[in-house]
Amino acid sequence: MKVGTGMRWYRRGSGSRRIALFAIALLFPGLVSYRAGIAGAGGAPTDAGIVAQATDERTPTMKIRMTINGNTSVARLDDTPAAADFASLLPLTVTLSDYHSIEKISDLPKRLSHDGAPSGYEPEVGDVAYYAPWGNLAIFYRDFGYARGLVRLGTIESGLDALTQSGPLATAIERIEP
């Protein structure tokens, strides 16, 4: 059986063309969805969606005051379910204990919600956090690495030095801004 002249383009180098067509068919939907995911109004690329996604978890909502053995620290809580759950416990009096010369910890009267929170994170100096496996408050005054089960609640804006005192620290925590 003779192949017509209209099919010659397909026969010549057909293996290479088939591979190229197959690759385009596989990649095209991914490229379109990626472009749509980062496109702003008018289809212009923007990274606003990516930035918003990264910052949504840490939008400050409320200031709190921690009176630690007579010294004052001020912190801002993030706009997260865990931080809102923590804020619902305030005012609160706790005793902060030193943990490995890195953080001060205290039990909380109830476990906090950590729905939608990442599986863990790497805290920075001044972070106020919740350690879900133990159900305790953790306030970092030194660097620490990634910890699974750690949920960020907010960050200390002033008075971090109050946490470097040794021994148990009687601490009153209250809202100072809604």
PDB file of C-alpha atoms in Angstrom, residues 4-146:
ATOM      1  CA  GLY A   4       0.106   9.487  -0.268  1.00  0.00           C
ATOM      2  CA  THR A   5       2.291  12.541  -0.608  1.00  0.00           C
ATOM      3  CA  GLY A   6       0.206  14.378   1.984  1.00  0.00           C
ATOM      4  CA  MET A   7       1.554  12.070   4.722  1.00  0.00           C
ATOM      5  CA  ARG A   8       5.257  12.354   3.908  1.00  0.00           C
ATOM      6  CA  TRP A   9       5.844  15.158   6.443  1.00  0.00           C
ATOM      7  CA  TYR A  10       4.532  12.834   9.120  1.00  0.00           C
ATOM      8  CA  ARG A  11       6.675   9.864   8.089  1.00  0.00           C
ATOM      9  CA  ARG A  12       9.961  11.758   7.843  1.00  0.00           C
ATOM     10  CA  GLY A  13      11.424  12.173  11.318  1.00  0.00           C
ATOM     11  CA  SER A  14       8.145  11.073  12.794  1.00  0.00           C
ATOM     12  CA  GLY A  15       9.785   9.850  16.015  1.00  0.00           C
ATOM     13  CA  SER A  16      11.238  13.267  16.841  1.00  0.00           C
ATOM     14  CA  ARG A  17       8.007  15.058  16.010  1.00  0.00           C
ATOM     15  CA  ARG A  18       5.948  12.675  18.086  1.00  0.00           C
ATOM     16  CA  ILE A  19       8.218  13.214  21.078  1.00  0.00           C
ATOM     17  CA  ALA A  20       8.060  16.992  20.628  1.00  0.00           C
ATOM     18  CA  LEU A  21       4.266  16.953  20.308  1.00  0.00           C
ATOM     19  CA  PHE A  22       3.978  14.699  23.334  1.00  0.00           C
ATOM     20  CA  ALA A  23       6.223  17.005  25.400  1.00  0.00           C
ATOM     21  CA  ILE A  24       4.209  20.076  24.391  1.00  0.00           C
ATOM     22  CA  ALA A  25       0.969  18.294  25.244  1.00  0.00           C
ATOM     23  CA  LEU A  26       2.322  17.448  28.691  1.00  0.00           C
ATOM     24  CA  LEU A  27       3.868  20.844  29.472  1.00  0.00           C
ATOM     25  CA  PHE A  28       1.275  23.229  28.024  1.00  0.00           C
ATOM     26  CA  PRO A  29      -1.449  22.731  30.684  1.00  0.00           C
ATOM     27  CA  GLY A  30       1.118  23.220  33.460  1.00  0.00           C
ATOM     28  CA  LEU A  31       2.461  26.403  31.917  1.00  0.00           C
ATOM     29  CA  VAL A  32      -1.030  27.808  31.449  1.00  0.00           C
ATOM     30  CA  SER A  33      -2.077  27.065  35.039  1.00  0.00           C
ATOM     31  CA  TYR A  34       1.213  28.462  36.424  1.00  0.00           C
ATOM     32  CA  ARG A  35       0.778  31.644  34.398  1.00  0.00           C
ATOM     33  CA  ALA A  36      -2.850  31.968  35.524  1.00  0.00           C
ATOM     34  CA  GLY A  37      -1.813  31.464  39.134  1.00  0.00           C
ATOM     35  CA  ILE A  38       0.598  34.395  39.112  1.00  0.00           C
ATOM     36  CA  ALA A  39      -1.215  36.660  36.697  1.00  0.00           C
ATOM     37  CA  GLY A  40      -2.804  39.828  38.026  1.00  0.00           C
ATOM     38  CA  ALA A  41      -5.421  42.000  36.347  1.00  0.00           C
ATOM     39  CA  GLY A  42      -4.947  42.088  32.608  1.00  0.00           C
ATOM     40  CA  GLY A  43      -2.838  38.929  32.679  1.00  0.00           C
ATOM     41  CA  ALA A  44       0.349  40.749  33.707  1.00  0.00           C
ATOM     42  CA  PRO A  45       2.596  38.591  35.853  1.00  0.00           C
ATOM     43  CA  THR A  46       2.756  39.601  39.484  1.00  0.00           C
ATOM     44  CA  ASP A  47       4.038  37.998  42.640  1.00  0.00           C
ATOM     45  CA  ALA A  48       1.314  39.556  44.815  1.00  0.00           C
ATOM     46  CA  GLY A  49      -0.483  36.220  45.119  1.00  0.00           C
ATOM     47  CA  ILE A  50       2.681  34.524  46.304  1.00  0.00           C
ATOM     48  CA  VAL A  51       3.501  37.326  48.770  1.00  0.00           C
ATOM     49  CA  ALA A  52      -0.063  37.374  50.110  1.00  0.00           C
ATOM     50  CA  GLN A  53       0.052  33.644  50.645  1.00  0.00           C
ATOM     51  CA  ALA A  54       3.268  33.917  52.658  1.00  0.00           C
ATOM     52  CA  THR A  55       2.158  36.889  54.765  1.00  0.00           C
ATOM     53  CA  ASP A  56      -1.465  35.913  55.445  1.00  0.00           C
ATOM     54  CA  GLU A  57      -0.338  33.703  58.325  1.00  0.00           C
ATOM     55  CA  ARG A  58       1.522  36.504  60.058  1.00  0.00           C
ATOM     56  CA  THR A  59      -0.733  39.547  59.832  1.00  0.00           C
ATOM     57  CA  PRO A  60      -0.493  41.205  63.275  1.00  0.00           C
ATOM     58  CA  THR A  61      -3.843  41.633  64.999  1.00  0.00           C
ATOM     59  CA  MET A  62      -3.505  42.314  68.675  1.00  0.00           C
ATOM     60  CA  LYS A  63      -0.979  43.684  71.131  1.00  0.00           C
ATOM     61  CA  ILE A  64      -0.466  41.967  74.446  1.00  0.00           C
ATOM     62  CA  ARG A  65       1.519  42.954  77.526  1.00  0.00           C
ATOM     63  CA  MET A  66       3.512  40.459  79.539  1.00  0.00           C
ATOM     64  CA  THR A  67       4.503  41.617  83.012  1.00  0.00           C
ATOM     65  CA  ILE A  68       7.421  39.371  83.925  1.00  0.00           C
ATOM     66  CA  ASN A  69       8.637  39.708  87.529  1.00  0.00           C
ATOM     67  CA  GLY A  70       7.760  43.416  87.365  1.00  0.00           C
ATOM     68  CA  ASN A  71       9.322  44.014  83.918  1.00  0.00           C
ATOM     69  CA  THR A  72       7.155  44.664  80.867  1.00  0.00           C
ATOM     70  CA  SER A  73       7.328  43.023  77.452  1.00  0.00           C
ATOM     71  CA  VAL A  74       4.990  43.913  74.590  1.00  0.00           C
ATOM     72  CA  ALA A  75       4.141  41.430  71.844  1.00  0.00           C
ATOM     73  CA  ARG A  76       1.902  41.310  68.769  1.00  0.00           C
ATOM     74  CA  LEU A  77      -0.149  38.233  68.037  1.00  0.00           C
ATOM     75  CA  ASP A  78      -0.569  36.978  64.478  1.00  0.00           C
ATOM     76  CA  ASP A  79      -3.914  36.629  62.726  1.00  0.00           C
ATOM     77  CA  THR A  80      -4.151  32.836  63.028  1.00  0.00           C
ATOM     78  CA  PRO A  81      -6.620  30.448  64.661  1.00  0.00           C
ATOM     79  CA  ALA A  82      -3.988  29.416  67.233  1.00  0.00           C
ATOM     80  CA  ALA A  83      -3.216  33.046  68.179  1.00  0.00           C
ATOM     81  CA  ALA A  84      -6.942  33.848  68.438  1.00  0.00           C
ATOM     82  CA  ASP A  85      -7.415  30.808  70.664  1.00  0.00           C
ATOM     83  CA  PHE A  86      -4.512  31.973  72.857  1.00  0.00           C
ATOM     84  CA  ALA A  87      -5.983  35.501  73.050  1.00  0.00           C
ATOM     85  CA  SER A  88      -9.282  34.024  74.256  1.00  0.00           C
ATOM     86  CA  LEU A  89      -7.445  32.799  77.385  1.00  0.00           C
ATOM     87  CA  LEU A  90      -6.334  36.322  78.362  1.00  0.00           C
ATOM     88  CA  PRO A  91      -5.898  37.713  80.947  1.00  0.00           C
ATOM     89  CA  LEU A  92      -3.726  34.854  82.123  1.00  0.00           C
ATOM     90  CA  THR A  93      -1.155  34.359  84.870  1.00  0.00           C
ATOM     91  CA  VAL A  94       1.549  31.740  84.292  1.00  0.00           C
ATOM     92  CA  THR A  95       4.952  30.798  85.619  1.00  0.00           C
ATOM     93  CA  LEU A  96       7.590  30.745  82.879  1.00  0.00           C
ATOM     94  CA  SER A  97      10.393  28.219  83.339  1.00  0.00           C
ATOM     95  CA  ASP A  98      13.660  28.085  81.454  1.00  0.00           C
ATOM     96  CA  TYR A  99      14.014  25.339  78.870  1.00  0.00           C
ATOM     97  CA  HIS A 100      17.565  24.581  77.669  1.00  0.00           C
ATOM     98  CA  SER A 101      18.618  28.267  77.961  1.00  0.00           C
ATOM     99  CA  ILE A 102      16.765  28.926  74.693  1.00  0.00           C
ATOM    100  CA  GLU A 103      13.152  29.572  75.609  1.00  0.00           C
ATOM    101  CA  LYS A 104      10.780  30.135  78.492  1.00  0.00           C
ATOM    102  CA  ILE A 105       7.867  27.725  78.667  1.00  0.00           C
ATOM    103  CA  SER A 106       4.656  27.361  80.618  1.00  0.00           C
ATOM    104  CA  ASP A 107       1.657  25.086  80.634  1.00  0.00           C
ATOM    105  CA  LEU A 108      -1.585  26.615  79.413  1.00  0.00           C
ATOM    106  CA  PRO A 109      -5.006  25.990  80.979  1.00  0.00           C
ATOM    107  CA  LYS A 110      -6.211  24.304  77.761  1.00  0.00           C
ATOM    108  CA  ARG A 111      -4.839  23.074  74.456  1.00  0.00           C
ATOM    109  CA  LEU A 112      -4.986  25.565  71.594  1.00  0.00           C
ATOM    110  CA  SER A 113      -6.400  24.968  68.139  1.00  0.00           C
ATOM    111  CA  HIS A 114      -3.685  24.486  65.556  1.00  0.00           C
ATOM    112  CA  ASP A 115      -5.961  23.698  62.619  1.00  0.00           C
ATOM    113  CA  GLY A 116      -4.455  24.864  59.356  1.00  0.00           C
ATOM    114  CA  ALA A 117      -1.066  25.556  60.951  1.00  0.00           C
ATOM    115  CA  PRO A 118       2.125  24.283  59.314  1.00  0.00           C
ATOM    116  CA  SER A 119       3.541  21.058  60.768  1.00  0.00           C
ATOM    117  CA  GLY A 120       6.296  23.113  62.414  1.00  0.00           C
ATOM    118  CA  TYR A 121       8.596  26.059  61.882  1.00  0.00           C
ATOM    119  CA  GLU A 122      11.977  27.550  62.785  1.00  0.00           C
ATOM    120  CA  PRO A 123      11.434  30.164  65.507  1.00  0.00           C
ATOM    121  CA  GLU A 124      13.362  33.412  65.710  1.00  0.00           C
ATOM    122  CA  VAL A 125      14.487  35.313  68.800  1.00  0.00           C
ATOM    123  CA  GLY A 126      11.403  36.996  70.266  1.00  0.00           C
ATOM    124  CA  ASP A 127       8.840  34.578  68.837  1.00  0.00           C
ATOM    125  CA  VAL A 128       5.864  33.642  70.980  1.00  0.00           C
ATOM    126  CA  ALA A 129       4.795  30.115  70.074  1.00  0.00           C
ATOM    127  CA  TYR A 130       2.674  27.151  71.044  1.00  0.00           C
ATOM    128  CA  TYR A 131       4.216  23.683  71.205  1.00  0.00           C
ATOM    129  CA  ALA A 132       1.266  21.477  70.241  1.00  0.00           C
ATOM    130  CA  PRO A 133       2.657  18.071  71.367  1.00  0.00           C
ATOM    131  CA  TRP A 134       2.993  19.301  74.971  1.00  0.00           C
ATOM    132  CA  GLY A 135       0.277  21.970  74.889  1.00  0.00           C
ATOM    133  CA  ASN A 136       2.559  24.674  76.246  1.00  0.00           C
ATOM    134  CA  LEU A 137       3.477  28.293  75.609  1.00  0.00           C
ATOM    135  CA  ALA A 138       7.058  28.901  74.412  1.00  0.00           C
ATOM    136  CA  ILE A 139       8.796  32.275  74.194  1.00  0.00           C
ATOM    137  CA  PHE A 140      12.192  32.216  72.474  1.00  0.00           C
ATOM    138  CA  TYR A 141      15.015  34.439  73.703  1.00  0.00           C
ATOM    139  CA  ARG A 142      17.764  32.599  71.786  1.00  0.00           C
ATOM    140  CA  ASP A 143      18.057  31.077  68.313  1.00  0.00           C
ATOM    141  CA  PHE A 144      16.611  27.646  67.758  1.00  0.00           C
ATOM    142  CA  GLY A 145      16.226  25.328  64.775  1.00  0.00           C
ATOM    143  CA  TYR A 146      13.137  23.899  63.126  1.00  0.00           C
TER     144      TYR A 146
END
